[in-house]
Amino acid sequence: MMPTLIDKEVQLLSRIRNGDEEAIDEIYIATKVKFLAVARKLLKDENSLEDIYQDAVIAFYENVRTGKITSLKSSITTYIIGIGKYMLYRHLKNKKSTSNLDDVDELNIGVVLNSYIEQIEDKETSIILYRAIEKLGDPCMSLLRLFYYEEKENVEIATLLGYANADVIKSQKYRCMQTLKAIMKKIDRNGR
Amino acid sequence: MADKYQNLIDNYLRGRLDEEQRRELERLADTDEDFRTELEFHTQTRSAFAKQKHGHLKKRLQSLADETPKTLNPKQYTNRFGKSFWLVAASALLICSIGLYLWLLRQSEAKPRDLYIAYFEPYPNVVLPVTRDEAQLTKHALAYSYYEQEEYAKAYELFESLSQDSSTNDPEIPFYKAISAMQLNRNDEAITLFNKYQGEASAKLDRQAKWYEALTRLKQGDKVETRKLLQYLADNPGYKQAEAIRLLEQY
């Protein structure tokens, strides 16, 4: 591989880690044709392919962002195709045809992916919670997102949101979680 | 919830429990129901935020999907028509294309207004998912809700008021306010807002802002600035690259 290509891939990883969402656009565009060339041999439904491809790119993005993928043993394209094939097999398996996952698991993608896939597919149990965070509003929404999603330290959150220090964040976070619980209760009551 | 528990749960979520803390967590999860409920609540909160982000990214990619060129499915080549059919079809298409091209050449240059109509569509709300069954939306959610319902005057007003409210931490407000302004024909203001937005380090929709600024300039008939912005989008891969290239050919 050309050194410039490697540099570009390293750069992309660091941009993802910094939360640069344009990086995901570039990866999406750069890999799509290659992914489809492989995936169309396994599945004909174009809409499902698009859907799976988007999920694969997002899973890659999320795994880099959260530090589950720190360096690449192969190119980003190979990685995403691997993730996509894994998801494709899951999709086919759910549609009751059995498949063998062994041949796509060379990069240990299954292990890397599991936590993320479980997270996003856990629809039933977290649906009320999901609706509740949408209603949360600021500053709680930002604070909890920075803590739970961005995984920032309390000191960093304090700086970003303009609070005096990390201790304030700790107590504010506690209050926000209480608010969240109250909203959930309300949604739950109204939903019945 | 005791402070100690909160620390334990926080460290668990960050994956930095040592052996002793891990045992303590397992013990509490086995024996203390309150602790177990709390642990689950925090874990699910983390998942809910991940899911929310997933939704945003998905929308972002869906808006990209519509414009990326679809490669031909290789299977489509083996079809019921023979090769000669395609040869004839291609020739007919070529003749039509030449005719159309010559006809277009004779037409005056495409009108900016028509191009604007052909290329403009409001950028989807990727900031705040809005659930319509909510009776009480926050002002923030309401702004995006109006935006989604194409009530741009109301959306503009709320974005305006939110941008003056320092407690709202949403760097994308100027972007959506600018698109609302475009829809209200406040073009100069939209351009100022797009520029302001692009100047901010936290701007996640930088290319998008360039694209919409180009469309605003197009609407105003500012050819030089429009082409400058489009050239940037055409030269760098990402959002609307294909459309920028196409629009440059037409304008």
CSV table of C-alpha atoms in Angstrom, one decimal:
chain,number,residue,atom,x,y,z
A,1,MET,CA,0.0,0.0,0.0
A,2,MET,CA,1.2,3.5,-0.8
A,3,PRO,CA,2.3,5.5,2.3
A,4,THR,CA,0.0,8.3,1.4
A,5,LEU,CA,-3.0,5.9,1.6
A,6,ILE,CA,-2.0,4.7,5.0
A,7,ASP,CA,-1.6,8.3,6.2
A,8,LYS,CA,-5.0,9.1,4.9
A,9,GLU,CA,-6.5,6.2,6.8
A,10,VAL,CA,-4.7,7.1,10.0
A,11,GLN,CA,-6.0,10.6,9.6
A,12,LEU,CA,-9.6,9.4,9.1
A,13,LEU,CA,-9.4,7.4,12.3
A,14,SER,CA,-8.2,10.4,14.3
A,15,ARG,CA,-10.9,12.5,12.8
A,16,ILE,CA,-13.5,10.0,13.8
A,17,ARG,CA,-12.1,10.0,17.3
A,18,ASN,CA,-12.6,13.7,17.4
A,19,GLY,CA,-16.2,13.3,16.5
A,20,ASP,CA,-15.8,14.7,12.9
A,21,GLU,CA,-19.0,13.4,11.2
A,22,GLU,CA,-17.7,14.4,7.7
A,23,ALA,CA,-15.3,11.5,8.1
A,24,ILE,CA,-18.2,9.1,8.0
A,25,ASP,CA,-19.5,10.6,4.8
A,26,GLU,CA,-16.1,10.1,3.1
A,27,ILE,CA,-15.9,6.5,4.3
A,28,TYR,CA,-19.4,5.8,3.2
A,29,ILE,CA,-18.8,7.1,-0.3
A,30,ALA,CA,-15.3,5.5,-0.7
A,31,THR,CA,-16.3,2.0,0.3
A,32,LYS,CA,-19.9,1.6,-1.1
A,33,VAL,CA,-19.1,0.3,-4.6
A,34,LYS,CA,-16.7,-2.3,-3.3
A,35,PHE,CA,-19.1,-3.4,-0.6
A,36,LEU,CA,-22.0,-3.8,-3.0
A,37,ALA,CA,-19.9,-5.8,-5.4
A,38,VAL,CA,-19.3,-8.3,-2.7
A,39,ALA,CA,-22.7,-8.1,-1.0
A,40,ARG,CA,-24.9,-8.5,-4.1
A,41,LYS,CA,-23.6,-12.1,-4.4
A,42,LEU,CA,-25.2,-12.8,-1.1
A,43,LEU,CA,-28.4,-10.7,-1.2
A,44,LYS,CA,-30.5,-9.3,-4.0
A,45,ASP,CA,-32.7,-6.8,-2.2
A,46,GLU,CA,-31.2,-3.4,-2.8
A,47,ASN,CA,-33.0,-1.7,0.0
A,48,SER,CA,-31.8,-4.1,2.6
A,49,LEU,CA,-28.3,-3.9,1.1
A,50,GLU,CA,-28.3,-0.1,1.5
A,51,ASP,CA,-29.6,-0.4,5.0
A,52,ILE,CA,-27.0,-3.0,6.0
A,53,TYR,CA,-24.2,-1.0,4.4
A,54,GLN,CA,-25.2,2.1,6.4
A,55,ASP,CA,-25.3,0.1,9.6
A,56,ALA,CA,-21.9,-1.4,8.9
A,57,VAL,CA,-20.3,2.1,8.3
A,58,ILE,CA,-22.0,3.4,11.5
A,59,ALA,CA,-20.8,0.4,13.5
A,60,PHE,CA,-17.2,1.0,12.2
A,61,TYR,CA,-17.5,4.7,13.1
A,62,GLU,CA,-18.8,3.9,16.5
A,63,ASN,CA,-16.2,1.3,17.3
A,64,VAL,CA,-13.4,3.6,16.3
A,65,ARG,CA,-14.9,6.5,18.3
A,66,THR,CA,-15.3,4.4,21.4
A,67,GLY,CA,-11.8,3.0,21.2
A,68,LYS,CA,-12.8,-0.6,20.4
A,69,ILE,CA,-10.9,-0.3,17.2
A,70,THR,CA,-7.6,1.5,17.9
A,71,SER,CA,-5.5,0.6,14.9
A,72,LEU,CA,-6.2,-1.2,11.6
A,73,LYS,CA,-4.7,-4.5,10.7
A,74,SER,CA,-6.1,-4.0,7.2
A,75,SER,CA,-7.6,-1.1,5.2
A,76,ILE,CA,-10.8,0.6,6.3
A,77,THR,CA,-12.5,-0.8,3.2
A,78,THR,CA,-11.6,-4.4,4.1
A,79,TYR,CA,-12.8,-3.8,7.7
A,80,ILE,CA,-16.1,-2.3,6.7
A,81,ILE,CA,-16.7,-5.1,4.1
A,82,GLY,CA,-15.9,-7.6,6.9
A,83,ILE,CA,-18.4,-5.9,9.3
A,84,GLY,CA,-21.0,-5.6,6.5
A,85,LYS,CA,-20.7,-9.3,5.6
A,86,TYR,CA,-21.1,-10.2,9.3
A,87,MET,CA,-24.3,-8.1,9.4
A,88,LEU,CA,-25.4,-9.6,6.1
A,89,TYR,CA,-25.1,-13.1,7.5
A,90,ARG,CA,-27.0,-12.1,10.6
A,91,HIS,CA,-29.7,-10.7,8.4
A,92,LEU,CA,-29.9,-13.8,6.3
A,93,LYS,CA,-29.8,-16.0,9.4
A,94,ASN,CA,-32.7,-14.0,10.9
A,95,LYS,CA,-34.5,-14.8,7.7
A,96,LYS,CA,-34.0,-18.4,8.6
A,97,SER,CA,-31.4,-19.6,6.2
A,98,THR,CA,-28.4,-20.8,8.1
A,99,SER,CA,-24.9,-19.5,7.4
A,100,ASN,CA,-21.4,-20.1,8.5
A,101,LEU,CA,-19.8,-17.1,10.1
A,102,ASP,CA,-16.3,-18.5,10.3
A,103,ASP,CA,-15.0,-17.2,7.0
A,104,VAL,CA,-15.8,-13.6,7.8
A,105,ASP,CA,-14.5,-13.6,11.3
A,106,GLU,CA,-10.8,-13.4,10.5
A,107,LEU,CA,-10.5,-9.9,11.9
A,108,ASN,CA,-12.3,-10.8,15.1
A,109,ILE,CA,-15.0,-8.5,14.0
A,110,GLY,CA,-17.7,-10.5,15.8
A,111,VAL,CA,-16.2,-9.7,19.2
A,112,VAL,CA,-15.7,-6.1,18.4
A,113,LEU,CA,-19.2,-5.6,17.1
A,114,ASN,CA,-21.2,-7.5,19.6
A,115,SER,CA,-21.6,-4.8,22.3
A,116,TYR,CA,-22.5,-2.2,19.7
A,117,ILE,CA,-25.0,-4.3,17.9
A,118,GLU,CA,-26.7,-5.5,21.1
A,119,GLN,CA,-26.9,-1.9,22.1
A,120,ILE,CA,-28.7,-0.7,19.1
A,121,GLU,CA,-31.0,-3.7,18.7
A,122,ASP,CA,-32.2,-3.7,22.2
A,123,LYS,CA,-35.4,-2.0,21.2
A,124,GLU,CA,-38.1,-3.3,23.5
A,125,THR,CA,-36.5,-2.6,26.9
A,126,SER,CA,-35.1,0.8,26.2
A,127,ILE,CA,-38.0,2.3,24.2
A,128,ILE,CA,-39.4,4.4,27.0
A,129,LEU,CA,-36.0,5.5,28.1
A,130,TYR,CA,-35.2,6.5,24.5
A,131,ARG,CA,-38.3,8.6,24.3
A,132,ALA,CA,-37.5,10.1,27.7
A,133,ILE,CA,-34.1,11.3,26.7
A,134,GLU,CA,-35.6,13.1,23.7
A,135,LYS,CA,-37.8,15.0,26.1
A,136,LEU,CA,-35.0,15.8,28.5
A,137,GLY,CA,-33.8,19.2,27.3
A,138,ASP,CA,-30.7,21.1,28.2
A,139,PRO,CA,-28.5,21.2,30.3
A,140,CYS,CA,-29.3,17.6,31.2
A,141,MET,CA,-29.4,16.3,27.6
A,142,SER,CA,-25.9,17.7,26.9
A,143,LEU,CA,-24.5,16.6,30.2
A,144,LEU,CA,-25.7,13.0,30.0
A,145,ARG,CA,-24.8,12.7,26.3
A,146,LEU,CA,-21.2,13.9,27.1
A,147,PHE,CA,-21.0,11.4,29.9
A,148,TYR,CA,-22.7,8.4,28.5
A,149,TYR,CA,-22.1,8.7,24.8
A,150,GLU,CA,-19.0,10.8,24.4
A,151,GLU,CA,-17.5,9.2,27.5
A,152,LYS,CA,-16.0,12.5,28.6
A,153,GLU,CA,-14.5,12.9,32.1
A,154,ASN,CA,-16.3,15.1,34.6
A,155,VAL,CA,-13.6,17.7,34.5
A,156,GLU,CA,-13.9,17.9,30.7
A,157,ILE,CA,-17.7,18.1,30.9
A,158,ALA,CA,-17.4,21.0,33.4
A,159,THR,CA,-15.2,22.9,31.1
A,160,LEU,CA,-17.4,22.2,28.0
A,161,LEU,CA,-20.6,23.2,29.7
A,162,GLY,CA,-19.2,26.1,31.8
A,163,TYR,CA,-19.6,24.5,35.3
A,164,ALA,CA,-17.3,25.4,38.1
A,165,ASN,CA,-15.7,22.0,38.6
A,166,ALA,CA,-16.0,18.2,38.4
A,167,ASP,CA,-18.0,17.9,41.7
A,168,VAL,CA,-20.7,20.1,40.4
A,169,ILE,CA,-21.0,17.8,37.3
A,170,LYS,CA,-21.3,14.8,39.6
A,171,SER,CA,-24.2,16.2,41.6
A,172,GLN,CA,-25.8,17.7,38.5
A,173,LYS,CA,-25.6,14.3,36.8
A,174,TYR,CA,-27.4,12.8,39.7
A,175,ARG,CA,-30.2,15.3,39.5
A,176,CYS,CA,-30.4,14.8,35.7
A,177,MET,CA,-30.8,11.0,36.2
A,178,GLN,CA,-33.6,11.7,38.7
A,179,THR,CA,-35.3,13.9,36.2
A,180,LEU,CA,-34.9,11.2,33.5
A,181,LYS,CA,-36.6,8.7,35.8
A,182,ALA,CA,-39.5,11.1,36.5
A,183,ILE,CA,-40.0,11.6,32.7
A,184,MET,CA,-39.9,7.9,32.2
A,185,LYS,CA,-42.6,7.4,34.8
A,186,LYS,CA,-44.8,10.0,33.2
A,187,ILE,CA,-44.4,8.5,29.8
A,188,ASP,CA,-45.1,5.0,31.2
A,189,ARG,CA,-48.3,6.3,32.9
A,190,ASN,CA,-49.5,8.1,29.8
A,191,GLY,CA,-48.8,5.1,27.7
A,192,ARG,CA,-51.0,2.8,29.7
B,1,MET,CA,-28.0,6.0,45.6
B,2,ALA,CA,-24.9,6.1,47.7
B,3,ASP,CA,-21.9,7.9,46.3
B,4,LYS,CA,-19.9,4.8,46.4
B,5,TYR,CA,-22.4,3.0,44.2
B,6,GLN,CA,-22.4,5.8,41.7
B,7,ASN,CA,-18.6,5.6,41.4
B,8,LEU,CA,-18.7,1.9,41.1
B,9,ILE,CA,-21.3,2.1,38.3
B,10,ASP,CA,-19.5,4.9,36.5
B,11,ASN,CA,-16.3,2.9,36.6
B,12,TYR,CA,-18.1,-0.2,35.3
B,13,LEU,CA,-19.5,1.8,32.4
B,14,ARG,CA,-16.1,3.1,31.5
B,15,GLY,CA,-14.6,-0.4,31.7
B,16,ARG,CA,-12.1,0.4,34.4
B,17,LEU,CA,-13.0,-1.7,37.4
B,18,ASP,CA,-10.1,-3.4,39.1
B,19,GLU,CA,-10.5,-7.0,40.3
B,20,GLU,CA,-11.7,-6.1,43.8
B,21,GLN,CA,-14.3,-3.6,42.5
B,22,ARG,CA,-15.5,-6.1,39.9
B,23,ARG,CA,-16.1,-8.7,42.6
B,24,GLU,CA,-17.9,-6.0,44.7
B,25,LEU,CA,-20.1,-5.1,41.7
B,26,GLU,CA,-21.0,-8.7,41.1
B,27,ARG,CA,-21.8,-9.3,44.8
B,28,LEU,CA,-24.1,-6.2,44.9
B,29,ALA,CA,-25.7,-7.2,41.6
B,30,ASP,CA,-26.5,-10.6,43.1
B,31,THR,CA,-27.7,-9.5,46.5
B,32,ASP,CA,-29.0,-5.9,46.3
B,33,GLU,CA,-32.0,-5.4,44.1
B,34,ASP,CA,-31.8,-1.6,44.3
B,35,PHE,CA,-28.3,-1.7,43.1
B,36,ARG,CA,-29.2,-4.1,40.3
B,37,THR,CA,-32.0,-1.8,39.1
B,38,GLU,CA,-29.7,1.2,39.3
B,39,LEU,CA,-27.0,-0.6,37.3
B,40,GLU,CA,-29.4,-1.6,34.7
B,41,PHE,CA,-30.8,2.0,34.4
B,42,HIS,CA,-27.4,3.5,33.8
B,43,THR,CA,-26.5,0.8,31.3
B,44,GLN,CA,-29.7,1.4,29.4
B,45,THR,CA,-29.2,5.1,29.5
B,46,ARG,CA,-25.9,4.6,27.8
B,47,SER,CA,-27.6,2.4,25.2
B,48,ALA,CA,-30.4,4.9,24.6
B,49,PHE,CA,-27.8,7.7,23.9
B,50,ALA,CA,-26.0,5.3,21.5
B,51,LYS,CA,-29.2,4.5,19.8
B,52,GLN,CA,-30.1,8.2,19.5
B,53,LYS,CA,-26.7,8.9,17.9
B,54,HIS,CA,-27.2,5.9,15.6
B,55,GLY,CA,-30.4,7.4,14.4
B,56,HIS,CA,-28.7,10.7,13.6
B,57,LEU,CA,-25.9,9.1,11.7
B,58,LYS,CA,-28.4,6.9,9.9
B,59,LYS,CA,-30.3,10.0,8.7
B,60,ARG,CA,-27.0,11.6,7.6
B,61,LEU,CA,-26.1,8.5,5.6
B,62,GLN,CA,-29.6,8.2,4.1
B,63,SER,CA,-29.3,11.8,2.8
B,64,LEU,CA,-26.0,10.8,1.2
B,65,ALA,CA,-27.4,7.5,-0.2
B,66,ASP,CA,-29.8,9.3,-2.5
B,67,GLU,CA,-27.0,11.0,-4.4
B,68,THR,CA,-24.2,8.5,-4.6
B,69,PRO,CA,-24.1,6.8,-7.9
B,70,LYS,CA,-25.5,3.3,-7.9
B,71,THR,CA,-23.2,0.8,-9.6
B,72,LEU,CA,-24.9,-1.6,-12.0
B,73,ASN,CA,-25.7,-5.0,-10.6
B,74,PRO,CA,-23.5,-7.4,-12.6
B,75,LYS,CA,-26.4,-9.8,-12.7
B,76,GLN,CA,-28.4,-7.4,-14.7
B,77,TYR,CA,-26.2,-8.0,-17.7
B,78,THR,CA,-27.5,-11.6,-18.1
B,79,ASN,CA,-31.0,-10.8,-19.1
B,80,ARG,CA,-33.7,-11.8,-21.5
B,81,PHE,CA,-32.7,-9.3,-24.2
B,82,GLY,CA,-29.8,-10.2,-26.5
B,83,LYS,CA,-26.7,-8.1,-27.0
B,84,SER,CA,-28.0,-6.7,-30.3
B,85,PHE,CA,-31.1,-5.3,-28.5
B,86,TRP,CA,-28.8,-3.2,-26.2
B,87,LEU,CA,-26.7,-2.1,-29.2
B,88,VAL,CA,-29.8,-0.8,-30.9
B,89,ALA,CA,-31.1,0.7,-27.7
B,90,ALA,CA,-27.8,2.4,-27.0
B,91,SER,CA,-27.6,3.8,-30.5
B,92,ALA,CA,-31.2,5.2,-30.2
B,93,LEU,CA,-30.3,6.7,-26.9
B,94,LEU,CA,-27.2,8.2,-28.3
B,95,ILE,CA,-29.1,9.8,-31.2
B,96,CYS,CA,-31.7,11.2,-28.8
B,97,SER,CA,-29.0,12.5,-26.5
B,98,ILE,CA,-27.2,14.3,-29.3
B,99,GLY,CA,-30.5,15.8,-30.4
B,100,LEU,CA,-31.2,16.9,-26.8
B,101,TYR,CA,-27.7,18.3,-26.4
B,102,LEU,CA,-28.0,20.3,-29.6
B,103,TRP,CA,-31.5,21.5,-28.5
B,104,LEU,CA,-30.1,22.5,-25.1
B,105,LEU,CA,-27.2,24.3,-26.7
B,106,ARG,CA,-29.6,26.5,-28.5
B,107,GLN,CA,-31.5,27.3,-25.4
B,108,SER,CA,-30.2,30.1,-23.4
B,109,GLU,CA,-28.2,29.3,-20.3
B,110,ALA,CA,-30.2,27.5,-17.7
B,111,LYS,CA,-32.0,29.9,-15.5
B,112,PRO,CA,-30.6,30.1,-11.9
B,113,ARG,CA,-34.1,30.0,-10.4
B,114,ASP,CA,-34.9,26.7,-12.2
B,115,LEU,CA,-31.7,25.2,-11.2
B,116,TYR,CA,-32.3,26.3,-7.6
B,117,ILE,CA,-35.7,24.6,-7.7
B,118,ALA,CA,-34.2,21.5,-9.2
B,119,TYR,CA,-31.5,21.1,-6.6
B,120,PHE,CA,-32.9,22.5,-3.4
B,121,GLU,CA,-34.4,20.3,-0.8
B,122,PRO,CA,-34.4,21.1,3.0
B,123,TYR,CA,-31.7,19.3,4.9
B,124,PRO,CA,-33.2,16.7,7.2
B,125,ASN,CA,-33.3,17.3,10.9
B,126,VAL,CA,-30.3,15.2,12.2
B,127,VAL,CA,-30.0,17.0,15.5
B,128,LEU,CA,-33.0,16.3,17.5
B,129,PRO,CA,-35.4,13.5,16.7
B,130,VAL,CA,-38.9,14.7,17.1
B,131,THR,CA,-41.7,12.4,18.3
B,132,ARG,CA,-45.0,13.8,17.3
B,133,ASP,CA,-47.1,12.3,20.0
B,134,GLU,CA,-45.4,14.5,22.6
B,135,ALA,CA,-47.8,17.1,23.9
B,136,GLN,CA,-45.1,19.1,25.7
B,137,LEU,CA,-42.1,19.7,23.6
B,138,THR,CA,-39.2,21.9,24.8
B,139,LYS,CA,-38.7,25.0,22.9
B,140,HIS,CA,-35.6,23.4,21.4
B,141,ALA,CA,-37.5,20.3,20.2
B,142,LEU,CA,-40.4,22.5,19.0
B,143,ALA,CA,-38.1,24.4,16.7
B,144,TYR,CA,-37.0,21.2,15.0
B,145,SER,CA,-40.6,20.0,15.0
B,146,TYR,CA,-41.7,23.1,13.1
B,147,TYR,CA,-38.7,22.7,10.8
B,148,GLU,CA,-39.7,19.2,9.9
B,149,GLN,CA,-43.3,20.3,9.3
B,150,GLU,CA,-42.0,23.0,6.9
B,151,GLU,CA,-43.3,25.7,9.1
B,152,TYR,CA,-40.2,27.8,8.5
B,153,ALA,CA,-41.5,31.1,9.9
B,154,LYS,CA,-42.2,29.5,13.2
B,155,ALA,CA,-39.0,27.5,13.1
B,156,TYR,CA,-37.0,30.6,12.3
B,157,GLU,CA,-38.5,32.5,15.2
B,158,LEU,CA,-37.7,29.7,17.7
B,159,PHE,CA,-34.1,29.2,16.3
B,160,GLU,CA,-33.6,32.9,16.6
B,161,SER,CA,-34.7,32.9,20.3
B,162,LEU,CA,-32.7,29.8,21.0
B,163,SER,CA,-29.5,31.3,19.5
B,164,GLN,CA,-29.8,34.1,22.1
B,165,ASP,CA,-30.2,31.6,24.9
B,166,SER,CA,-26.8,30.6,26.2
B,167,SER,CA,-28.2,27.5,28.1
B,168,THR,CA,-29.0,25.7,24.8
B,169,ASN,CA,-25.9,23.9,23.8
B,170,ASP,CA,-26.6,23.1,20.1
B,171,PRO,CA,-24.0,24.2,17.7
B,172,GLU,CA,-26.2,23.3,14.7
B,173,ILE,CA,-28.8,26.0,15.4
B,174,PRO,CA,-27.3,28.7,13.0
B,175,PHE,CA,-27.4,26.0,10.2
B,176,TYR,CA,-31.0,25.2,10.6
B,177,LYS,CA,-31.9,28.8,11.2
B,178,ALA,CA,-30.1,29.7,7.9
B,179,ILE,CA,-32.1,27.1,5.9
B,180,SER,CA,-35.3,28.4,7.5
B,181,ALA,CA,-34.2,31.9,6.5
B,182,MET,CA,-33.6,30.7,2.9
B,183,GLN,CA,-37.1,29.4,2.8
B,184,LEU,CA,-38.4,32.8,3.9
B,185,ASN,CA,-36.3,34.5,1.2
B,186,ARG,CA,-34.1,36.2,3.7
B,187,ASN,CA,-31.1,35.3,1.5
B,188,ASP,CA,-28.5,37.7,2.8
B,189,GLU,CA,-29.2,36.7,6.3
B,190,ALA,CA,-29.0,33.0,5.4
B,191,ILE,CA,-25.5,33.6,3.8
B,192,THR,CA,-24.3,35.4,6.9
B,193,LEU,CA,-25.5,32.6,9.1
B,194,PHE,CA,-23.9,29.9,6.9
B,195,ASN,CA,-20.6,31.8,7.1
B,196,LYS,CA,-20.9,32.2,10.8
B,197,TYR,CA,-21.7,28.5,11.2
B,198,GLN,CA,-18.7,27.4,9.0
B,199,GLY,CA,-16.4,29.5,11.1
B,200,GLU,CA,-17.1,27.5,14.2
B,201,ALA,CA,-14.9,24.6,15.1
B,202,SER,CA,-17.8,22.6,16.4
B,203,ALA,CA,-19.7,22.7,13.0
B,204,LYS,CA,-20.5,19.1,12.0
B,205,LEU,CA,-22.3,20.0,8.8
B,206,ASP,CA,-19.6,22.1,7.2
B,207,ARG,CA,-20.0,20.7,3.7
B,208,GLN,CA,-23.7,20.9,4.0
B,209,ALA,CA,-23.5,24.6,4.9
B,210,LYS,CA,-21.3,25.2,1.8
B,211,TRP,CA,-23.8,23.4,-0.4
B,212,TYR,CA,-26.8,25.5,1.0
B,213,GLU,CA,-24.8,28.7,0.8
B,214,ALA,CA,-24.0,27.8,-2.9
B,215,LEU,CA,-27.8,27.4,-3.5
B,216,THR,CA,-28.6,30.7,-1.8
B,217,ARG,CA,-26.0,32.4,-4.0
B,218,LEU,CA,-27.5,30.6,-7.0
B,219,LYS,CA,-30.9,32.0,-6.1
B,220,GLN,CA,-29.4,35.4,-5.9
B,221,GLY,CA,-27.7,35.0,-9.3
B,222,ASP,CA,-24.2,35.4,-7.9
B,223,LYS,CA,-22.4,33.2,-10.4
B,224,VAL,CA,-18.9,33.8,-9.2
B,225,GLU,CA,-19.5,32.9,-5.5
B,226,THR,CA,-21.8,30.0,-6.4
B,227,ARG,CA,-19.2,28.4,-8.7
B,228,LYS,CA,-16.4,28.9,-6.1
B,229,LEU,CA,-18.4,27.1,-3.4
B,230,LEU,CA,-19.5,24.3,-5.9
B,231,GLN,CA,-15.9,23.9,-7.0
B,232,TYR,CA,-14.8,23.2,-3.5
B,233,LEU,CA,-17.5,20.6,-3.0
B,234,ALA,CA,-16.7,19.0,-6.4
B,235,ASP,CA,-13.0,18.8,-5.6
B,236,ASN,CA,-13.3,17.1,-2.3
B,237,PRO,CA,-15.1,13.9,-1.6
B,238,GLY,CA,-18.2,13.9,0.6
B,239,TYR,CA,-21.7,15.3,0.8
B,240,LYS,CA,-23.2,16.5,-2.5
B,241,GLN,CA,-20.0,16.0,-4.5
B,242,ALA,CA,-21.8,14.4,-7.5
B,243,GLU,CA,-24.5,17.1,-7.5
B,244,ALA,CA,-21.9,19.9,-7.3
B,245,ILE,CA,-20.1,18.5,-10.3
B,246,ARG,CA,-23.4,18.3,-12.2
B,247,LEU,CA,-24.5,21.7,-11.2
B,248,LEU,CA,-21.2,23.2,-12.3
B,249,GLU,CA,-21.7,21.8,-15.7
B,250,GLN,CA,-25.1,23.4,-15.9
B,251,TYR,CA,-24.3,26.8,-14.5
